[in-house]
PDB file of C-alpha atoms in Angstrom:
ATOM      1  CA  MET G   1      72.963  24.788  -3.147  1.00  0.00           C
ATOM      2  CA  LYS G   2      74.119  28.318  -4.032  1.00  0.00           C
ATOM      3  CA  ARG G   3      73.586  29.814  -0.580  1.00  0.00           C
ATOM      4  CA  HIS G   4      75.656  32.963  -1.083  1.00  0.00           C
ATOM      5  CA  LEU G   5      74.074  33.613  -4.483  1.00  0.00           C
ATOM      6  CA  PHE G   6      70.598  33.366  -2.995  1.00  0.00           C
ATOM      7  CA  ILE G   7      71.422  35.774  -0.171  1.00  0.00           C
ATOM      8  CA  GLU G   8      73.007  38.306  -2.532  1.00  0.00           C
ATOM      9  CA  SER G   9      70.222  38.051  -5.094  1.00  0.00           C
ATOM     10  CA  SER G  10      67.520  38.433  -2.427  1.00  0.00           C
ATOM     11  CA  ASN G  11      69.207  41.595  -1.212  1.00  0.00           C
ATOM     12  CA  SER G  12      69.475  42.866  -4.783  1.00  0.00           C
ATOM     13  CA  ILE G  13      65.818  42.141  -5.584  1.00  0.00           C
ATOM     14  CA  ARG G  14      64.659  43.825  -2.385  1.00  0.00           C
ATOM     15  CA  GLN G  15      66.780  46.913  -3.064  1.00  0.00           C
ATOM     16  CA  LYS G  16      65.525  47.148  -6.648  1.00  0.00           C
ATOM     17  CA  ILE G  17      61.889  46.904  -5.505  1.00  0.00           C
ATOM     18  CA  VAL G  18      62.306  49.795  -3.094  1.00  0.00           C
ATOM     19  CA  LYS G  19      64.396  52.017  -5.369  1.00  0.00           C
ATOM     20  CA  THR G  20      62.120  51.532  -8.377  1.00  0.00           C
ATOM     21  CA  ALA G  21      58.945  52.037  -6.330  1.00  0.00           C
ATOM     22  CA  PHE G  22      60.400  55.321  -5.103  1.00  0.00           C
ATOM     23  CA  GLN G  23      61.599  56.493  -8.518  1.00  0.00           C
ATOM     24  CA  CYS G  24      58.348  55.725 -10.339  1.00  0.00           C
ATOM     25  CA  GLY G  25      56.517  58.116  -7.989  1.00  0.00           C
ATOM     26  CA  GLU G  26      53.369  55.967  -7.932  1.00  0.00           C
ATOM     27  CA  SER G  27      51.770  53.648  -5.409  1.00  0.00           C
ATOM     28  CA  THR G  28      52.854  50.041  -5.855  1.00  0.00           C
ATOM     29  CA  HIS G  29      52.024  46.691  -4.274  1.00  0.00           C
ATOM     30  CA  LEU G  30      54.996  46.569  -1.943  1.00  0.00           C
ATOM     31  CA  GLY G  31      53.975  44.161   0.828  1.00  0.00           C
ATOM     32  CA  GLY G  32      53.368  41.142  -1.378  1.00  0.00           C
ATOM     33  CA  ALA G  33      56.310  41.929  -3.651  1.00  0.00           C
ATOM     34  CA  LEU G  34      58.650  41.889  -0.655  1.00  0.00           C
ATOM     35  CA  SER G  35      57.172  38.708   0.845  1.00  0.00           C
ATOM     36  CA  MET G  36      58.024  36.684  -2.267  1.00  0.00           C
ATOM     37  CA  VAL G  37      61.633  37.913  -2.708  1.00  0.00           C
ATOM     38  CA  ASP G  38      63.330  34.789  -1.365  1.00  0.00           C
ATOM     39  CA  ILE G  39      61.056  32.512  -3.400  1.00  0.00           C
ATOM     40  CA  LEU G  40      62.027  34.373  -6.565  1.00  0.00           C
ATOM     41  CA  SER G  41      65.697  34.343  -5.606  1.00  0.00           C
ATOM     42  CA  VAL G  42      65.769  30.555  -5.364  1.00  0.00           C
ATOM     43  CA  LEU G  43      63.580  30.036  -8.431  1.00  0.00           C
ATOM     44  CA  PHE G  44      65.574  32.246 -10.775  1.00  0.00           C
ATOM     45  CA  GLY G  45      68.924  31.558  -9.117  1.00  0.00           C
ATOM     46  CA  GLY G  46      68.860  27.785  -8.955  1.00  0.00           C
ATOM     47  CA  VAL G  47      65.684  26.142 -10.232  1.00  0.00           C
ATOM     48  CA  LEU G  48      64.244  27.570 -13.453  1.00  0.00           C
ATOM     49  CA  LYS G  49      65.751  26.569 -16.791  1.00  0.00           C
ATOM     50  CA  TYR G  50      66.109  29.639 -19.016  1.00  0.00           C
ATOM     51  CA  ASP G  51      68.486  31.289 -21.439  1.00  0.00           C
ATOM     52  CA  PRO G  52      68.888  35.037 -20.778  1.00  0.00           C
ATOM     53  CA  ILE G  53      70.110  35.453 -24.365  1.00  0.00           C
ATOM     54  CA  ASN G  54      67.105  33.624 -25.839  1.00  0.00           C
ATOM     55  CA  LEU G  55      64.090  34.198 -23.601  1.00  0.00           C
ATOM     56  CA  SER G  56      61.775  32.187 -25.865  1.00  0.00           C
ATOM     57  CA  SER G  57      64.023  29.104 -25.982  1.00  0.00           C
ATOM     58  CA  SER G  58      61.958  25.988 -26.706  1.00  0.00           C
ATOM     59  CA  ASP G  59      63.412  24.054 -23.774  1.00  0.00           C
ATOM     60  CA  ARG G  60      62.818  26.723 -21.113  1.00  0.00           C
ATOM     61  CA  ASP G  61      60.716  26.259 -18.012  1.00  0.00           C
ATOM     62  CA  ILE G  62      57.689  28.538 -17.716  1.00  0.00           C
ATOM     63  CA  PHE G  63      57.160  30.906 -14.793  1.00  0.00           C
ATOM     64  CA  ILE G  64      53.724  32.455 -14.277  1.00  0.00           C
ATOM     65  CA  LEU G  65      53.116  35.172 -11.710  1.00  0.00           C
ATOM     66  CA  SER G  66      49.479  34.649 -10.811  1.00  0.00           C
ATOM     67  CA  LYS G  67      49.529  37.268  -8.027  1.00  0.00           C
ATOM     68  CA  GLY G  68      50.135  39.789 -10.772  1.00  0.00           C
ATOM     69  CA  HIS G  69      49.702  42.920  -8.671  1.00  0.00           C
ATOM     70  CA  CYS G  70      53.082  42.106  -7.052  1.00  0.00           C
ATOM     71  CA  VAL G  71      54.788  42.345 -10.421  1.00  0.00           C
ATOM     72  CA  LEU G  72      57.521  44.731  -9.267  1.00  0.00           C
ATOM     73  CA  GLY G  73      59.149  41.834  -7.409  1.00  0.00           C
ATOM     74  CA  TYR G  74      59.038  39.745 -10.587  1.00  0.00           C
ATOM     75  CA  TYR G  75      60.619  42.459 -12.706  1.00  0.00           C
ATOM     76  CA  ALA G  76      63.282  43.081 -10.064  1.00  0.00           C
ATOM     77  CA  ALA G  77      64.178  39.373 -10.083  1.00  0.00           C
ATOM     78  CA  MET G  78      64.376  39.323 -13.878  1.00  0.00           C
ATOM     79  CA  ASN G  79      66.651  42.348 -13.798  1.00  0.00           C
ATOM     80  CA  THR G  80      68.833  40.849 -11.071  1.00  0.00           C
ATOM     81  CA  PHE G  81      69.376  37.637 -13.048  1.00  0.00           C
ATOM     82  CA  GLY G  82      69.992  39.318 -16.403  1.00  0.00           C
ATOM     83  CA  LEU G  83      66.661  38.601 -18.078  1.00  0.00           C
ATOM     84  CA  MET G  84      65.631  42.255 -18.244  1.00  0.00           C
ATOM     85  CA  SER G  85      67.915  45.194 -19.026  1.00  0.00           C
ATOM     86  CA  ASP G  86      68.279  48.207 -16.762  1.00  0.00           C
ATOM     87  CA  ASP G  87      66.871  50.420 -19.527  1.00  0.00           C
ATOM     88  CA  ILE G  88      63.628  48.420 -19.632  1.00  0.00           C
ATOM     89  CA  PHE G  89      63.340  47.859 -15.897  1.00  0.00           C
ATOM     90  CA  GLU G  90      63.712  51.536 -15.086  1.00  0.00           C
ATOM     91  CA  THR G  91      60.603  52.364 -17.145  1.00  0.00           C
ATOM     92  CA  PHE G  92      58.322  50.677 -14.596  1.00  0.00           C
ATOM     93  CA  GLN G  93      54.954  52.485 -14.361  1.00  0.00           C
ATOM     94  CA  LYS G  94      56.124  55.341 -16.534  1.00  0.00           C
ATOM     95  CA  ASN G  95      54.292  56.686 -19.580  1.00  0.00           C
ATOM     96  CA  GLY G  96      54.669  54.459 -22.627  1.00  0.00           C
ATOM     97  CA  SER G  97      56.280  51.602 -20.699  1.00  0.00           C
ATOM     98  CA  HIS G  98      55.578  47.918 -21.316  1.00  0.00           C
ATOM     99  CA  LEU G  99      55.949  47.449 -17.554  1.00  0.00           C
ATOM    100  CA  ILE G 100      52.687  48.532 -15.997  1.00  0.00           C
ATOM    101  CA  ALA G 101      51.223  47.596 -12.598  1.00  0.00           C
ATOM    102  CA  HIS G 102      50.359  44.047 -13.741  1.00  0.00           C
ATOM    103  CA  PRO G 103      52.254  41.742 -16.111  1.00  0.00           C
ATOM    104  CA  VAL G 104      51.269  41.836 -19.776  1.00  0.00           C
ATOM    105  CA  LYS G 105      52.430  38.862 -21.843  1.00  0.00           C
ATOM    106  CA  ASN G 106      55.476  39.835 -23.884  1.00  0.00           C
ATOM    107  CA  LEU G 107      57.789  36.969 -24.821  1.00  0.00           C
ATOM    108  CA  GLU G 108      60.431  39.353 -26.120  1.00  0.00           C
ATOM    109  CA  LEU G 109      60.731  40.649 -22.552  1.00  0.00           C
ATOM    110  CA  GLY G 110      60.414  37.166 -21.028  1.00  0.00           C
ATOM    111  CA  ILE G 111      56.931  37.770 -19.575  1.00  0.00           C
ATOM    112  CA  GLU G 112      55.013  34.526 -20.082  1.00  0.00           C
ATOM    113  CA  SER G 113      51.467  35.563 -19.164  1.00  0.00           C
ATOM    114  CA  SER G 114      49.102  38.453 -18.578  1.00  0.00           C
ATOM    115  CA  ASN G 115      47.597  38.659 -15.108  1.00  0.00           C
ATOM    116  CA  GLY G 116      45.092  41.086 -13.642  1.00  0.00           C
ATOM    117  CA  SER G 117      42.160  39.337 -11.982  1.00  0.00           C
ATOM    118  CA  LEU G 118      43.386  36.916  -9.340  1.00  0.00           C
ATOM    119  CA  GLY G 119      42.860  33.171  -9.618  1.00  0.00           C
ATOM    120  CA  GLN G 120      43.720  32.792 -13.299  1.00  0.00           C
ATOM    121  CA  GLY G 121      47.386  31.767 -13.264  1.00  0.00           C
ATOM    122  CA  LEU G 122      46.946  28.159 -12.166  1.00  0.00           C
ATOM    123  CA  SER G 123      44.469  27.346 -14.940  1.00  0.00           C
ATOM    124  CA  PHE G 124      46.768  28.990 -17.487  1.00  0.00           C
ATOM    125  CA  GLY G 125      49.723  27.045 -16.121  1.00  0.00           C
ATOM    126  CA  LEU G 126      47.744  23.801 -16.208  1.00  0.00           C
ATOM    127  CA  GLY G 127      47.040  24.282 -19.919  1.00  0.00           C
ATOM    128  CA  VAL G 128      50.699  24.979 -20.664  1.00  0.00           C
ATOM    129  CA  ALA G 129      51.832  21.964 -18.624  1.00  0.00           C
ATOM    130  CA  LEU G 130      49.392  19.694 -20.471  1.00  0.00           C
ATOM    131  CA  GLY G 131      50.706  21.026 -23.772  1.00  0.00           C
ATOM    132  CA  MET G 132      54.271  20.217 -22.755  1.00  0.00           C
ATOM    133  CA  ARG G 133      53.313  16.579 -22.172  1.00  0.00           C
ATOM    134  CA  LEU G 134      52.570  16.184 -25.878  1.00  0.00           C
ATOM    135  CA  ASP G 135      56.338  16.122 -26.345  1.00  0.00           C
ATOM    136  CA  ASP G 136      57.564  12.870 -24.804  1.00  0.00           C
ATOM    137  CA  ARG G 137      61.112  14.198 -24.744  1.00  0.00           C
ATOM    138  CA  SER G 138      60.248  17.248 -22.686  1.00  0.00           C
ATOM    139  CA  ASP G 139      61.448  17.579 -19.099  1.00  0.00           C
ATOM    140  CA  ARG G 140      60.143  21.126 -18.823  1.00  0.00           C
ATOM    141  CA  SER G 141      58.092  22.326 -15.867  1.00  0.00           C
ATOM    142  CA  VAL G 142      55.593  25.100 -15.213  1.00  0.00           C
ATOM    143  CA  TYR G 143      55.883  27.138 -12.023  1.00  0.00           C
ATOM    144  CA  VAL G 144      52.910  29.230 -10.865  1.00  0.00           C
ATOM    145  CA  LEU G 145      53.345  31.680  -7.998  1.00  0.00           C
ATOM    146  CA  MET G 146      50.115  32.581  -6.181  1.00  0.00           C
ATOM    147  CA  GLY G 147      49.077  34.311  -2.974  1.00  0.00           C
ATOM    148  CA  ASP G 148      47.098  32.769  -0.127  1.00  0.00           C
ATOM    149  CA  GLY G 149      44.422  35.457  -0.472  1.00  0.00           C
ATOM    150  CA  GLU G 150      44.141  34.525  -4.129  1.00  0.00           C
ATOM    151  CA  CYS G 151      43.266  30.979  -3.086  1.00  0.00           C
ATOM    152  CA  ASN G 152      39.840  32.260  -2.043  1.00  0.00           C
ATOM    153  CA  GLU G 153      38.988  32.230  -5.752  1.00  0.00           C
ATOM    154  CA  GLY G 154      36.979  29.211  -6.883  1.00  0.00           C
ATOM    155  CA  SER G 155      38.890  29.005 -10.156  1.00  0.00           C
ATOM    156  CA  VAL G 156      41.990  27.979  -8.191  1.00  0.00           C
ATOM    157  CA  TRP G 157      40.280  24.859  -6.894  1.00  0.00           C
ATOM    158  CA  GLU G 158      38.726  23.948 -10.245  1.00  0.00           C
ATOM    159  CA  SER G 159      42.232  23.978 -11.684  1.00  0.00           C
ATOM    160  CA  ALA G 160      43.651  22.089  -8.706  1.00  0.00           C
ATOM    161  CA  ALA G 161      41.094  19.314  -9.156  1.00  0.00           C
ATOM    162  CA  SER G 162      41.766  19.039 -12.886  1.00  0.00           C
ATOM    163  CA  ALA G 163      45.551  18.982 -12.428  1.00  0.00           C
ATOM    164  CA  ALA G 164      45.280  16.025 -10.066  1.00  0.00           C
ATOM    165  CA  GLU G 165      42.799  14.230 -12.335  1.00  0.00           C
ATOM    166  CA  PHE G 166      45.129  14.596 -15.332  1.00  0.00           C
ATOM    167  CA  ASN G 167      48.222  13.622 -13.296  1.00  0.00           C
ATOM    168  CA  VAL G 168      50.086  16.769 -14.296  1.00  0.00           C
ATOM    169  CA  GLY G 169      53.346  16.191 -12.485  1.00  0.00           C
ATOM    170  CA  ASN G 170      55.159  18.932 -14.384  1.00  0.00           C
ATOM    171  CA  LEU G 171      52.971  21.609 -12.759  1.00  0.00           C
ATOM    172  CA  ILE G 172      54.406  23.155  -9.586  1.00  0.00           C
ATOM    173  CA  ALA G 173      52.445  25.783  -7.671  1.00  0.00           C
ATOM    174  CA  ILE G 174      53.968  28.010  -5.021  1.00  0.00           C
ATOM    175  CA  VAL G 175      51.678  29.820  -2.596  1.00  0.00           C
ATOM    176  CA  ASP G 176      53.101  32.897  -0.875  1.00  0.00           C
ATOM    177  CA  VAL G 177      51.353  32.425   2.474  1.00  0.00           C
ATOM    178  CA  ASN G 178      51.834  35.804   4.146  1.00  0.00           C
ATOM    179  CA  GLY G 179      48.463  35.650   5.945  1.00  0.00           C
ATOM    180  CA  LEU G 180      47.197  38.992   4.670  1.00  0.00           C
ATOM    181  CA  ARG G 181      45.040  39.979   1.732  1.00  0.00           C
ATOM    182  CA  ASN G 182      43.871  43.357   0.459  1.00  0.00           C
ATOM    183  CA  ASP G 183      41.234  43.794   3.174  1.00  0.00           C
ATOM    184  CA  GLY G 184      43.205  42.377   6.097  1.00  0.00           C
ATOM    185  CA  VAL G 185      43.842  38.971   7.663  1.00  0.00           C
ATOM    186  CA  ASN G 186      43.084  36.011   5.401  1.00  0.00           C
ATOM    187  CA  TYR G 187      40.686  34.318   7.814  1.00  0.00           C
ATOM    188  CA  THR G 188      39.624  31.774   5.181  1.00  0.00           C
ATOM    189  CA  TYR G 189      42.761  29.743   5.903  1.00  0.00           C
ATOM    190  CA  SER G 190      43.345  30.419   9.586  1.00  0.00           C
ATOM    191  CA  ASN G 191      43.037  28.162  12.605  1.00  0.00           C
ATOM    192  CA  SER G 192      39.678  26.735  11.523  1.00  0.00           C
ATOM    193  CA  VAL G 193      40.917  25.453   8.146  1.00  0.00           C
ATOM    194  CA  ASN G 194      44.184  23.566   7.618  1.00  0.00           C
ATOM    195  CA  PHE G 195      45.483  24.909   4.315  1.00  0.00           C
ATOM    196  CA  LYS G 196      47.795  21.941   3.804  1.00  0.00           C
ATOM    197  CA  ASN G 197      44.898  19.495   4.227  1.00  0.00           C
ATOM    198  CA  VAL G 198      42.839  21.396   1.651  1.00  0.00           C
ATOM    199  CA  TRP G 199      45.496  20.909  -1.015  1.00  0.00           C
ATOM    200  CA  ASN G 200      46.002  17.297   0.048  1.00  0.00           C
ATOM    201  CA  SER G 201      42.302  16.649  -0.362  1.00  0.00           C
ATOM    202  CA  PHE G 202      42.564  17.756  -3.990  1.00  0.00           C
ATOM    203  CA  GLY G 203      45.222  15.119  -4.627  1.00  0.00           C
ATOM    204  CA  TRP G 204      48.317  17.311  -4.637  1.00  0.00           C
ATOM    205  CA  ASN G 205      51.742  16.608  -3.214  1.00  0.00           C
ATOM    206  CA  VAL G 206      52.027  19.298  -0.517  1.00  0.00           C
ATOM    207  CA  LEU G 207      55.297  20.694   0.844  1.00  0.00           C
ATOM    208  CA  GLU G 208      55.261  23.332   3.575  1.00  0.00           C
ATOM    209  CA  VAL G 209      58.349  25.479   4.172  1.00  0.00           C
ATOM    210  CA  ASN G 210      59.636  28.726   5.611  1.00  0.00           C
ATOM    211  CA  GLY G 211      59.370  30.992   2.568  1.00  0.00           C
ATOM    212  CA  HIS G 212      62.410  33.014   3.658  1.00  0.00           C
ATOM    213  CA  ASP G 213      64.709  29.998   4.148  1.00  0.00           C
ATOM    214  CA  HIS G 214      66.677  29.485   0.937  1.00  0.00           C
ATOM    215  CA  ALA G 215      67.791  25.960   1.837  1.00  0.00           C
ATOM    216  CA  MET G 216      64.243  24.798   2.607  1.00  0.00           C
ATOM    217  CA  LEU G 217      62.922  26.371  -0.587  1.00  0.00           C
ATOM    218  CA  TYR G 218      65.631  24.802  -2.741  1.00  0.00           C
ATOM    219  CA  SER G 219      65.037  21.386  -1.179  1.00  0.00           C
ATOM    220  CA  ALA G 220      61.279  21.694  -1.779  1.00  0.00           C
ATOM    221  CA  PHE G 221      61.759  22.597  -5.437  1.00  0.00           C
ATOM    222  CA  SER G 222      64.128  19.643  -5.849  1.00  0.00           C
ATOM    223  CA  GLU G 223      61.566  17.295  -4.295  1.00  0.00           C
ATOM    224  CA  ALA G 224      58.794  18.736  -6.476  1.00  0.00           C
ATOM    225  CA  LYS G 225      60.733  17.770  -9.608  1.00  0.00           C
ATOM    226  CA  LEU G 226      60.615  14.141  -8.456  1.00  0.00           C
ATOM    227  CA  SER G 227      56.852  13.959  -7.965  1.00  0.00           C
ATOM    228  CA  ASN G 228      56.274  12.190 -11.314  1.00  0.00           C
ATOM    229  CA  ASP G 229      52.522  12.149 -12.054  1.00  0.00           C
ATOM    230  CA  THR G 230      51.379  14.224  -9.088  1.00  0.00           C
ATOM    231  CA  PRO G 231      51.222  18.038  -9.155  1.00  0.00           C
ATOM    232  CA  THR G 232      53.067  19.694  -6.281  1.00  0.00           C
ATOM    233  CA  VAL G 233      52.248  22.789  -4.273  1.00  0.00           C
ATOM    234  CA  ILE G 234      54.829  24.474  -2.075  1.00  0.00           C
ATOM    235  CA  LEU G 235      53.212  26.408   0.773  1.00  0.00           C
ATOM    236  CA  ALA G 236      55.812  29.060   1.559  1.00  0.00           C
ATOM    237  CA  ASN G 237      55.087  30.773   4.862  1.00  0.00           C
ATOM    238  CA  THR G 238      56.285  34.363   4.604  1.00  0.00           C
ATOM    239  CA  ILE G 239      56.040  37.798   6.206  1.00  0.00           C
ATOM    240  CA  LYS G 240      54.347  40.517   4.217  1.00  0.00           C
ATOM    241  CA  GLY G 241      56.748  43.420   3.727  1.00  0.00           C
ATOM    242  CA  SER G 242      59.724  41.207   4.601  1.00  0.00           C
ATOM    243  CA  GLY G 243      63.072  42.968   4.936  1.00  0.00           C
ATOM    244  CA  ILE G 244      61.806  46.362   6.107  1.00  0.00           C
ATOM    245  CA  SER G 245      60.970  46.429   9.813  1.00  0.00           C
ATOM    246  CA  PHE G 246      58.118  48.958   9.740  1.00  0.00           C
ATOM    247  CA  MET G 247      56.472  47.282   6.742  1.00  0.00           C
ATOM    248  CA  GLU G 248      56.579  43.726   8.088  1.00  0.00           C
ATOM    249  CA  GLY G 249      53.076  42.485   8.890  1.00  0.00           C
ATOM    250  CA  ASP G 250      51.589  45.943   8.290  1.00  0.00           C
ATOM    251  CA  ASN G 251      48.858  45.711   5.674  1.00  0.00           C
ATOM    252  CA  ASP G 252      48.977  49.481   5.114  1.00  0.00           C
ATOM    253  CA  TRP G 253      51.883  48.583   2.826  1.00  0.00           C
ATOM    254  CA  HIS G 254      49.810  46.223   0.691  1.00  0.00           C
ATOM    255  CA  HIS G 255      49.593  49.102  -1.813  1.00  0.00           C
ATOM    256  CA  ASN G 256      51.325  52.338  -0.987  1.00  0.00           C
ATOM    257  CA  ARG G 257      53.808  54.956  -2.168  1.00  0.00           C
ATOM    258  CA  ILE G 258      57.399  55.386  -1.045  1.00  0.00           C
ATOM    259  CA  THR G 259      58.101  59.059  -0.410  1.00  0.00           C
ATOM    260  CA  ALA G 260      61.560  60.585  -0.159  1.00  0.00           C
ATOM    261  CA  LYS G 261      61.321  60.523   3.636  1.00  0.00           C
ATOM    262  CA  THR G 262      60.287  56.856   3.649  1.00  0.00           C
ATOM    263  CA  TYR G 263      63.041  55.957   1.200  1.00  0.00           C
ATOM    264  CA  GLU G 264      65.641  57.624   3.422  1.00  0.00           C
ATOM    265  CA  ARG G 265      64.284  55.716   6.416  1.00  0.00           C
ATOM    266  CA  ILE G 266      64.616  52.395   4.591  1.00  0.00           C
ATOM    267  CA  ILE G 267      68.170  53.080   3.424  1.00  0.00           C
ATOM    268  CA  GLU G 268      69.173  54.147   6.936  1.00  0.00           C
ATOM    269  CA  GLU G 269      67.740  50.921   8.364  1.00  0.00           C
ATOM    270  CA  TRP G 270      69.605  48.787   5.830  1.00  0.00           C
ATOM    271  CA  ASP G 271      72.864  50.674   6.406  1.00  0.00           C
ATOM    272  CA  GLN G 272      72.628  49.924  10.115  1.00  0.00           C
ATOM    273  CA  SER G 273      71.838  46.223   9.681  1.00  0.00           C
TER     274      SER G 273
END
């Protein structure tokens, strides 16, 4: 496992999220982008098959960001791992940019799907994974990153049921379980409902990990690749706003703007850590 790479890349992704959010001058979905940093670091740094020179390579794995409002984290990861140039990345949420507040499919930029309304990524990923199975030689996988609030959408469970029925073992879902959604605590999957048991009941292989522990994440992704005919979901328990003390667990930072004063405060905190 590339422990040092994961630590360095997580730090880079987090720094790029904050700097770009500040420079664009607009409100962005910061809390959920920061909670998924370590997941993205492990995925792009040690799991996904891709060619940064040929983003549409026919043997690449497919990554779908279903929680599309947190796209700044996705773009920052792509930039960190050389899939997106600085010139493109720095246009985020600026006039005329391809990089708006949600991903828009653009294979030339390595963006595999368009996502706005929540709950659509898993069904899209299921279709792609089924298509891959038409090639008996393919060992490609589809990775779909969702949020736990997003799992309140019925379309998620329709797709989950179908994936198990069709034995789509090359479909791997990751749920960023930070416990908060747009309107507050995600009570749907709290003490009264065991989230792991819900996925189990739909016939999925369920792995639950600390979503900020690179070793646990890497091990879970490795195990998911061995699941054969059973789709796997990795429930990654995270902290919303992870990496910035005053943002952690504070849903005011679900969607907010980084001012010059806030930016200075963040940099000062990181310099002292």
